[in-house]
mmCIF file of C-alpha atoms and ligand atoms in Angstrom:
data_model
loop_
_atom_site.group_PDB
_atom_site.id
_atom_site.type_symbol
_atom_site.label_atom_id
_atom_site.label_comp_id
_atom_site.label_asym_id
_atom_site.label_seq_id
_atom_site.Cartn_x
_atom_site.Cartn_y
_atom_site.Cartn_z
ATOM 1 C CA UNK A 169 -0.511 74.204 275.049
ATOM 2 C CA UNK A 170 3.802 73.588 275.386
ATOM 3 C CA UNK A 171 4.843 70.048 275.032
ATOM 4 C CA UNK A 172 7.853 69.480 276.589
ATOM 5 C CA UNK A 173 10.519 66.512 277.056
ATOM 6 C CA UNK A 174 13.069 67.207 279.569
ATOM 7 C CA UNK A 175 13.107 68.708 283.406
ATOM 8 C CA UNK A 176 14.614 71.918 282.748
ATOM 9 C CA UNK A 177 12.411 72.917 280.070
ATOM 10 C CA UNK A 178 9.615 72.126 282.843
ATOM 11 C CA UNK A 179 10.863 73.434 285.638
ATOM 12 C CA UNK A 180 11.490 76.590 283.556
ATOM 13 C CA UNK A 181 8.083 76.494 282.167
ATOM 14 C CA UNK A 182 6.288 75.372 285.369
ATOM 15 C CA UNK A 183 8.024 78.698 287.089
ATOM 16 C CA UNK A 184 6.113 81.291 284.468
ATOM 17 C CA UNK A 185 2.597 79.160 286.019
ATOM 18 C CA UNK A 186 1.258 81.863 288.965
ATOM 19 C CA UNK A 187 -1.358 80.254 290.705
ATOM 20 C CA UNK A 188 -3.014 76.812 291.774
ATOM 21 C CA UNK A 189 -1.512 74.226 289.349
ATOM 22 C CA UNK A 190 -2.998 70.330 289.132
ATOM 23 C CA UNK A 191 -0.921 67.616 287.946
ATOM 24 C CA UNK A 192 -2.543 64.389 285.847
ATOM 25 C CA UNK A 193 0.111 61.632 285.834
ATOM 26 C CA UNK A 194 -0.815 59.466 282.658
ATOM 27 C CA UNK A 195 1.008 56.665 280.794
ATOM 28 C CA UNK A 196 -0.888 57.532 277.550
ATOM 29 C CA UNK A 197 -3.530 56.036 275.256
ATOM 30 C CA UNK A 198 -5.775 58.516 276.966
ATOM 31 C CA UNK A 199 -9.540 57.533 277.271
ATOM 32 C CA UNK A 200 -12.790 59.055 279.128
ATOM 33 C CA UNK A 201 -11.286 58.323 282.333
ATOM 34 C CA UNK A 202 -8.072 60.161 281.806
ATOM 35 C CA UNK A 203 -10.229 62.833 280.261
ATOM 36 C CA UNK A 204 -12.376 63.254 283.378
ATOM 37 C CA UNK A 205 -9.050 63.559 285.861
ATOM 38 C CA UNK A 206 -7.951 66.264 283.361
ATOM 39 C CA UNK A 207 -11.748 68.092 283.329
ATOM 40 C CA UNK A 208 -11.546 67.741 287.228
ATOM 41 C CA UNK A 209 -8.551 68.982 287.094
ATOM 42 C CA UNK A 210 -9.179 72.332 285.398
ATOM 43 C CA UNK A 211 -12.373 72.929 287.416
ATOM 44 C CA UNK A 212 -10.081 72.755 290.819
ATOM 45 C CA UNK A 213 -6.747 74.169 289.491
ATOM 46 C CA UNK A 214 -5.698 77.623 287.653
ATOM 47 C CA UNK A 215 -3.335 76.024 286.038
ATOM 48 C CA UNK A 216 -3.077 72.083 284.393
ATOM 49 C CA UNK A 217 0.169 69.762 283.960
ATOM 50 C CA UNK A 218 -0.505 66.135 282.277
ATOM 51 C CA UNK A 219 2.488 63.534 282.198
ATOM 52 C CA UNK A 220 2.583 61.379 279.199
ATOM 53 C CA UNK A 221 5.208 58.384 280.165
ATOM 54 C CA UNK A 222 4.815 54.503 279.840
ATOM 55 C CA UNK A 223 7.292 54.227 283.102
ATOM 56 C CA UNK A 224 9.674 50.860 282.434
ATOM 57 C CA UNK A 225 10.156 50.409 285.986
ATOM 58 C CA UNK A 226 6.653 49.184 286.908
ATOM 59 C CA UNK A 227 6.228 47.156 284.633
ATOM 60 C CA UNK A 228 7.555 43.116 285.127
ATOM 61 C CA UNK A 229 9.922 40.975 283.028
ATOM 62 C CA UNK A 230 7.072 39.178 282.213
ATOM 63 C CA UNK A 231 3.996 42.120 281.689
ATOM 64 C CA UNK A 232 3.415 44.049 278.270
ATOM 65 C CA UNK A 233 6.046 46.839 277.922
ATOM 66 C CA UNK A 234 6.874 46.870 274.608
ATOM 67 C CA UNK A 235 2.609 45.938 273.609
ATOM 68 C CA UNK A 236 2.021 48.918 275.996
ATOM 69 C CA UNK A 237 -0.501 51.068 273.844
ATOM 70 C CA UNK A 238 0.879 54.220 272.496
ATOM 71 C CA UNK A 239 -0.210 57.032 270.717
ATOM 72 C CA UNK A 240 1.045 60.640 271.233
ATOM 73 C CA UNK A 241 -0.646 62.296 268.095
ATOM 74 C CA UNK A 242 -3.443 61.232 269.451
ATOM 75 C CA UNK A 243 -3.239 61.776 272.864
ATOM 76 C CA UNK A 244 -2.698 65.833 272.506
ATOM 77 C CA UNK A 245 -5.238 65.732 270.001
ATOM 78 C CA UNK A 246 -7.950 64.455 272.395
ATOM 79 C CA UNK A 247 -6.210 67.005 275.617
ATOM 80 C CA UNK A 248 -5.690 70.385 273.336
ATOM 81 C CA UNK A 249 -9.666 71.056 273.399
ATOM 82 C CA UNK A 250 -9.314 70.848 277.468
ATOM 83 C CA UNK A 251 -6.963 73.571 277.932
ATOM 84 C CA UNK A 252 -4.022 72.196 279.813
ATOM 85 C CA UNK A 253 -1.011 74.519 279.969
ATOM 86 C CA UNK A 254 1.459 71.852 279.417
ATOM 87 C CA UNK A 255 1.646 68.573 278.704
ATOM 88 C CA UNK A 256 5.262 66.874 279.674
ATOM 89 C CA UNK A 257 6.252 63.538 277.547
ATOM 90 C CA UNK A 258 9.508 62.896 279.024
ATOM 91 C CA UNK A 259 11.876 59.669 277.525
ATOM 92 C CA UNK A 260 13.036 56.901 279.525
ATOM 93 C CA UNK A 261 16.745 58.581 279.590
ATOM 94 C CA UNK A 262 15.482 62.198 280.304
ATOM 95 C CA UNK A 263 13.188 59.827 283.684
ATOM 96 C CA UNK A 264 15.934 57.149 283.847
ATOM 97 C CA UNK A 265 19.704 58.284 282.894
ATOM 98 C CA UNK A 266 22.146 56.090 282.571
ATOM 99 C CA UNK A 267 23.601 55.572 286.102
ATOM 100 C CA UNK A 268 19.989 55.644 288.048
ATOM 101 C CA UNK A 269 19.404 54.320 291.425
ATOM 102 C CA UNK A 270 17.477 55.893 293.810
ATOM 103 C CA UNK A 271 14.034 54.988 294.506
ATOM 104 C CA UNK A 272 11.039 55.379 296.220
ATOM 105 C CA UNK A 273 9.394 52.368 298.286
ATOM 106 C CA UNK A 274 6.241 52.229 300.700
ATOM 107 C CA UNK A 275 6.578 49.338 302.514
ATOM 108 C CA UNK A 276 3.843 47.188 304.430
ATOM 109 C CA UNK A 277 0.607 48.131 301.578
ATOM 110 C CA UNK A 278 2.566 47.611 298.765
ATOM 111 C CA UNK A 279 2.877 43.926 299.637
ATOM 112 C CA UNK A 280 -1.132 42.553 299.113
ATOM 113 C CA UNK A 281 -3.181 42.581 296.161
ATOM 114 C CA UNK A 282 -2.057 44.008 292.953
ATOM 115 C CA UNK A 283 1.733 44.341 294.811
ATOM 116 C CA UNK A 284 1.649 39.835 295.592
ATOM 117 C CA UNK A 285 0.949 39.807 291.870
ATOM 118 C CA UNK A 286 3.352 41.962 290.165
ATOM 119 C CA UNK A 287 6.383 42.369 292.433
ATOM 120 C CA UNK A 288 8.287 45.688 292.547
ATOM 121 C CA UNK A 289 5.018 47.515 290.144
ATOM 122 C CA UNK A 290 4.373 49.745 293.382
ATOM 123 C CA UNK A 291 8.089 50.516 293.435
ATOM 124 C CA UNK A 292 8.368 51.796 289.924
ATOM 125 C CA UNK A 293 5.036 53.635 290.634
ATOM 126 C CA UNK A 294 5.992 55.556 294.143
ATOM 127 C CA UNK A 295 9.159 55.838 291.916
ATOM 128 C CA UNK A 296 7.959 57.901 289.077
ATOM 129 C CA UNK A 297 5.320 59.931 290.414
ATOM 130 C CA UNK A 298 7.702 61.353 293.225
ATOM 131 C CA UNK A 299 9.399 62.001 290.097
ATOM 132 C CA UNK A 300 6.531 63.464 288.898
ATOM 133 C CA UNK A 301 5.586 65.882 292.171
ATOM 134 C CA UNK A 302 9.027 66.866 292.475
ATOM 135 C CA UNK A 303 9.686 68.671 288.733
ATOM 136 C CA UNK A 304 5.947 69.851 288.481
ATOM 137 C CA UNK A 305 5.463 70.952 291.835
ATOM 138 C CA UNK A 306 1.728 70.331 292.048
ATOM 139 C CA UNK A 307 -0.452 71.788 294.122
ATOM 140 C CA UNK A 308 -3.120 69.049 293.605
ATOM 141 C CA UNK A 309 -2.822 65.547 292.071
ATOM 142 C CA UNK A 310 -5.065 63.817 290.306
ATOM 143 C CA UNK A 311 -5.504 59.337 289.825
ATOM 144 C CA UNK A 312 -8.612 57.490 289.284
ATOM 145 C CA UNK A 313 -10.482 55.417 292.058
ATOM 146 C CA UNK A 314 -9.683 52.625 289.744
ATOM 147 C CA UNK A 315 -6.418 51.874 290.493
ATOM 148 C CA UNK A 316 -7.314 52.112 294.125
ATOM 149 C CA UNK A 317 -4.179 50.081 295.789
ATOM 150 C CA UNK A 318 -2.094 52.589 293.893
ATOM 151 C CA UNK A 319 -4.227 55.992 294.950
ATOM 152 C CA UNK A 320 -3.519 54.380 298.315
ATOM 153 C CA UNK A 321 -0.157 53.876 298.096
ATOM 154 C CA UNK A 322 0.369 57.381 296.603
ATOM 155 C CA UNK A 323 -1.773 58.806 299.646
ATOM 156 C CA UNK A 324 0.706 57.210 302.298
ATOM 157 C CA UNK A 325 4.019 58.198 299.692
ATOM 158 C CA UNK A 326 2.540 61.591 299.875
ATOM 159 C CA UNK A 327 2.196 61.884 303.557
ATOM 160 C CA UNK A 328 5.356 59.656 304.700
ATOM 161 C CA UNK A 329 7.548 62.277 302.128
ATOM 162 C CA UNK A 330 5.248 65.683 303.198
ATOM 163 C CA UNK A 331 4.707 66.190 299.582
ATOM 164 C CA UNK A 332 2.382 69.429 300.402
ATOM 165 C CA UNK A 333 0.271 68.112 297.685
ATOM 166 C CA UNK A 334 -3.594 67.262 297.595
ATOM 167 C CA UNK A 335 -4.465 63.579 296.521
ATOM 168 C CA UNK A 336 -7.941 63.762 294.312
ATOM 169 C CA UNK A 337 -9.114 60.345 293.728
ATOM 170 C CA UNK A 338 -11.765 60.204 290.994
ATOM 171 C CA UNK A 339 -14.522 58.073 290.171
ATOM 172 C CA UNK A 340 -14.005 55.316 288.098
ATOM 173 C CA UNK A 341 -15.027 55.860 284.634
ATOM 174 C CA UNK A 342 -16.862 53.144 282.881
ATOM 175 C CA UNK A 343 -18.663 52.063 279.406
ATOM 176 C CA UNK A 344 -22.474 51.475 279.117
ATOM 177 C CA UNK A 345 -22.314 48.250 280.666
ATOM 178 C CA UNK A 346 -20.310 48.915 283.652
ATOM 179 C CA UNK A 347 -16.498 47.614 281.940
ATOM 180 C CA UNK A 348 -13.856 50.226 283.510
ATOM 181 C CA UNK A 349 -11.977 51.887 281.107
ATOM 182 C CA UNK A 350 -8.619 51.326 280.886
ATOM 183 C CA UNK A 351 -6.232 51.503 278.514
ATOM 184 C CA UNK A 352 -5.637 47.433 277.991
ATOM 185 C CA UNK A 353 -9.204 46.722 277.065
ATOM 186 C CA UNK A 354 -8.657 47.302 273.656
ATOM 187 C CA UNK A 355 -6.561 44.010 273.462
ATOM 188 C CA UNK A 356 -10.132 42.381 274.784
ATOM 189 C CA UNK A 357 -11.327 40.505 271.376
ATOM 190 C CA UNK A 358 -15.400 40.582 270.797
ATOM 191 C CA UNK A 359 -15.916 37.498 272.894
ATOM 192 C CA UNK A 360 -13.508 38.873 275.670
ATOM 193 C CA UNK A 361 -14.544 42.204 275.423
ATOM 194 C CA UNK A 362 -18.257 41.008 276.406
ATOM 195 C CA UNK A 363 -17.369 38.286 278.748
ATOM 196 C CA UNK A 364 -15.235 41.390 280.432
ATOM 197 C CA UNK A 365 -18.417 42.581 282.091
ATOM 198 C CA UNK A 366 -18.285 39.711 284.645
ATOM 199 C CA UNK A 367 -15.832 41.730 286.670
ATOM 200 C CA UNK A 368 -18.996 44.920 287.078
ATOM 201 C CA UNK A 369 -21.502 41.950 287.634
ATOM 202 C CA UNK A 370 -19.367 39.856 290.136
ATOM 203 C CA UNK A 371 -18.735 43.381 292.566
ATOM 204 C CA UNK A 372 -22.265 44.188 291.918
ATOM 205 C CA UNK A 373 -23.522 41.360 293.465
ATOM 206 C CA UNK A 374 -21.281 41.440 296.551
ATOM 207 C CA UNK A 375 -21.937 44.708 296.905
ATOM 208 C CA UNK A 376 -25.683 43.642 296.942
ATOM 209 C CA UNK A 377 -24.975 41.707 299.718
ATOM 210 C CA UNK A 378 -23.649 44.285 301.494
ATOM 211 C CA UNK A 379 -26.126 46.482 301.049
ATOM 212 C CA UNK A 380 -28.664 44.021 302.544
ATOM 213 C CA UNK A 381 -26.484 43.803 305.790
ATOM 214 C CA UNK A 382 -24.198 40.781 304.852
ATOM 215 C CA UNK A 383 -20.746 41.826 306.759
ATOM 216 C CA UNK A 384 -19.176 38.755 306.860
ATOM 217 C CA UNK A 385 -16.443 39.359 304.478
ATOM 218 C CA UNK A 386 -15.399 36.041 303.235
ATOM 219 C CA UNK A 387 -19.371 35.698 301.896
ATOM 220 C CA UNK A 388 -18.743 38.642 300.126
ATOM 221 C CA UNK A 389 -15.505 37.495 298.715
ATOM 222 C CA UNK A 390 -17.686 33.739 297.528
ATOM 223 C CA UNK A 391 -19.907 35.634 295.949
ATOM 224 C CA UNK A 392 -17.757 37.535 294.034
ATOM 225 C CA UNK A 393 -15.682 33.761 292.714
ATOM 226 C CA UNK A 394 -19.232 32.586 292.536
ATOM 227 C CA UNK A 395 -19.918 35.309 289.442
ATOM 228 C CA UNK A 396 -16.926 35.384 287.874
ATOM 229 C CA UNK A 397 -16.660 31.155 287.925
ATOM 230 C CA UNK A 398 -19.576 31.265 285.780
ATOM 231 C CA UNK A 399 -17.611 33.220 282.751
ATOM 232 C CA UNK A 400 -15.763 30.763 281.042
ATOM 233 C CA UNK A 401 -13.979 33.445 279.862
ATOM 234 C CA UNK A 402 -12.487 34.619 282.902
ATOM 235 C CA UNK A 403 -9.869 33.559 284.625
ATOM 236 C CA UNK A 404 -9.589 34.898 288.373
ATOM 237 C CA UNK A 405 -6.248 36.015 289.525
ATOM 238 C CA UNK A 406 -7.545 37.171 292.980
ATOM 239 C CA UNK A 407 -10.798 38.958 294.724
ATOM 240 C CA UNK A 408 -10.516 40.764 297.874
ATOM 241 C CA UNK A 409 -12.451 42.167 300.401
ATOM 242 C CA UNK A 410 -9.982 44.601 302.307
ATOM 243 C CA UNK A 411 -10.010 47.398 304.755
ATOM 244 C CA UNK A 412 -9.819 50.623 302.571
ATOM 245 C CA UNK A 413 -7.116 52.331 304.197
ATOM 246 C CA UNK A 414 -4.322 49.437 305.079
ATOM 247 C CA UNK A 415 -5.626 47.143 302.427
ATOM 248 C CA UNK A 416 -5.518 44.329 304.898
ATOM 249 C CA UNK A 417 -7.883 41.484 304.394
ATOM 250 C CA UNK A 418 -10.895 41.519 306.371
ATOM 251 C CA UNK A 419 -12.996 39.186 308.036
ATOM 252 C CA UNK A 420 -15.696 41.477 309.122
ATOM 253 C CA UNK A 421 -16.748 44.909 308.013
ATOM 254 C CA UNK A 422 -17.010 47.526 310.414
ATOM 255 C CA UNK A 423 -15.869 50.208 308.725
ATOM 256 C CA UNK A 424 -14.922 51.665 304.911
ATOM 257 C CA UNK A 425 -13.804 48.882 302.687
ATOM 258 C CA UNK A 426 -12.610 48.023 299.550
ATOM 259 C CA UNK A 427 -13.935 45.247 297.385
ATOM 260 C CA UNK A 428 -11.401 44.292 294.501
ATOM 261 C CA UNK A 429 -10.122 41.463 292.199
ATOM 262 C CA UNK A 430 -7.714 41.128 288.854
ATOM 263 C CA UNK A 431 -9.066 38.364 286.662
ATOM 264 C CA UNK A 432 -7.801 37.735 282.916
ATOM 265 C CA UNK A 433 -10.071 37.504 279.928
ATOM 266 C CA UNK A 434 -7.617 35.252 277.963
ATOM 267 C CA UNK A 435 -4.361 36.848 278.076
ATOM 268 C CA UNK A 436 -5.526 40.632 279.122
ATOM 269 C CA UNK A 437 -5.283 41.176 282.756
ATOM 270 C CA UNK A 438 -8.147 43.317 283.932
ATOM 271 C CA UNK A 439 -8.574 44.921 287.936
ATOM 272 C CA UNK A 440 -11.535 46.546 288.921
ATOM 273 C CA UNK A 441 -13.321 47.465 292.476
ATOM 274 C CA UNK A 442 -15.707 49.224 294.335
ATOM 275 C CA UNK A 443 -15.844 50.932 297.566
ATOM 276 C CA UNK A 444 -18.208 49.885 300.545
ATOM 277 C CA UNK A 445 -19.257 52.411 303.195
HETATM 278 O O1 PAF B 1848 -1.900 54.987 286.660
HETATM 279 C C1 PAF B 1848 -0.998 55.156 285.820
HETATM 280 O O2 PAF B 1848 -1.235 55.394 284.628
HETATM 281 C C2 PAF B 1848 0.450 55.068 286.257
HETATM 282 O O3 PAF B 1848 0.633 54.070 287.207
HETATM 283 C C3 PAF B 1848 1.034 56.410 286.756
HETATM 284 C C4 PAF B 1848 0.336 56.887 288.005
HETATM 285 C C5 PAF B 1848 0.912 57.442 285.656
HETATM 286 C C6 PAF B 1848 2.520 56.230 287.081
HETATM 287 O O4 PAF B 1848 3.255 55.782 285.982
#
């Protein structure tokens, strides 16, 4: 496995790769989720590329940066039994040099959901992994179905630019009691970290509704405030019930959609969601 920092030592080593090559864009602090993209990954692909890089830009003056988990030993300790061919941890200069300013924007589905709560994240995101796709030269990419605004954006990014890359959206990964993994639950204290399972329970139950023929999407979108006003804990930020594709708000379900919501537990801000149809 190479470890590399800048973009010609990437380039140079992505040319020696002959053969199908998958890309996993990370920011680090890997857990079981990142793990599965990279396992799905090497099933589909000859060859495997994973990005290490907390990316400045999409993060707001006012969101955790600098508190950003980070751990690089351990990172390539818990990819080097999975057989990736390189693993690319480039700095903030080598991404950002002094100078910068070109960037990548999608416009109308960037504006709802997580993209009304943390202005210009999508920006920094389309940014980076165009970034991303252009030095490794994927021929798949891989992001988890929990983020899904962002595997949407990245879809529509890919398409609007002709990127001739695959978009493989995984399953969300979760713990034993439905929490999706991510890498800011570990700021969750005990009481947080159990109240945190409101956000499974409060999808659940919409989805419940669903699946007993309920397609009125504002019932869906009560029930889901219903469960999570019952946590103390949790503080809703927003729950949506939107069509999958243009992440518009819906009123009735015809076809696939996407419930979703961002609540904080204290001062962590979790998202989580779950497909319909
Ligand atoms: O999902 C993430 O970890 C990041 O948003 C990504 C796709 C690596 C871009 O920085």
């Amino acid at each position: 496995m190479n470890t590399l920092i800048t973009f010609s030592d990437l380039r140079a080593a992505r040319l020696s790769l002959k053969g199908t090559v998958g890309l996993v864009p990370t920011m680090g602090y890997l857990h079981e989720g990142h793990l599965s993209l990279i396992k799905r990954a090497k099933e589909e692909c000859k060859h495997v590329i994973v990005s290490i890089f907390v990316n400045p830009t999409q993060f707001g003056p006012n969101e955790d940066l600098s508190k950003y988990p980070r751990d690089l030993e351990r990172d390539l300790s818990l990819i080097t039994p999975l057989g990736v061919d390189l693993v690319w941890t480039p700095t903030a200069e080598v991404m950002y040099p002094s100078g910068y300013q070109t960037w990548v924007e999608v416009e109308a589905m960037t504006q709802p959901l997580e993209g009304s709560m943390r202005p210009g994240h999508f920006k920094g995101v389309t940014t980076v992994v165009a970034k991303l796709f252009n030095a490794s030269q994927p021929d798949k990419a891989y992001f988890g179905q929990k983020d899904a605004q962002q595997a949407a954006v990245i879809r529509q990014m890919t398409r609007d630019l002709n990127f001739p890359i695959e978009i493989v959206v995984c399953p969300t990964t979760r713990e034993a009691d439905g929490l999706a993994m991510s890498s800011r639950n570990k700021y969750l204290n005990e009481a947080e970290r159990k109240a945190a399972v409101v956000l499974f329970r409060s999808l659940s139950a919409a989805k419940e509704l669903y699946e007993d023929g309920e397609r009125d999407a504002e019932k869906l979108r009560g029930k889901m405030k219903e469960v999570l006003a019952a946590e103390p804990l949790a503080q809703m930020q927003y729950v949506s019930c939107a069509d999958y594709d243009s992440l518009e708000e819906l009123s009735e379900i015809r076809g696939k959609a996407l419930l979703s919501m961002a609540v904080f537990l204290g001062k962590t801000r979790l998202i989580d969601n779950f497909v319909l149809g």
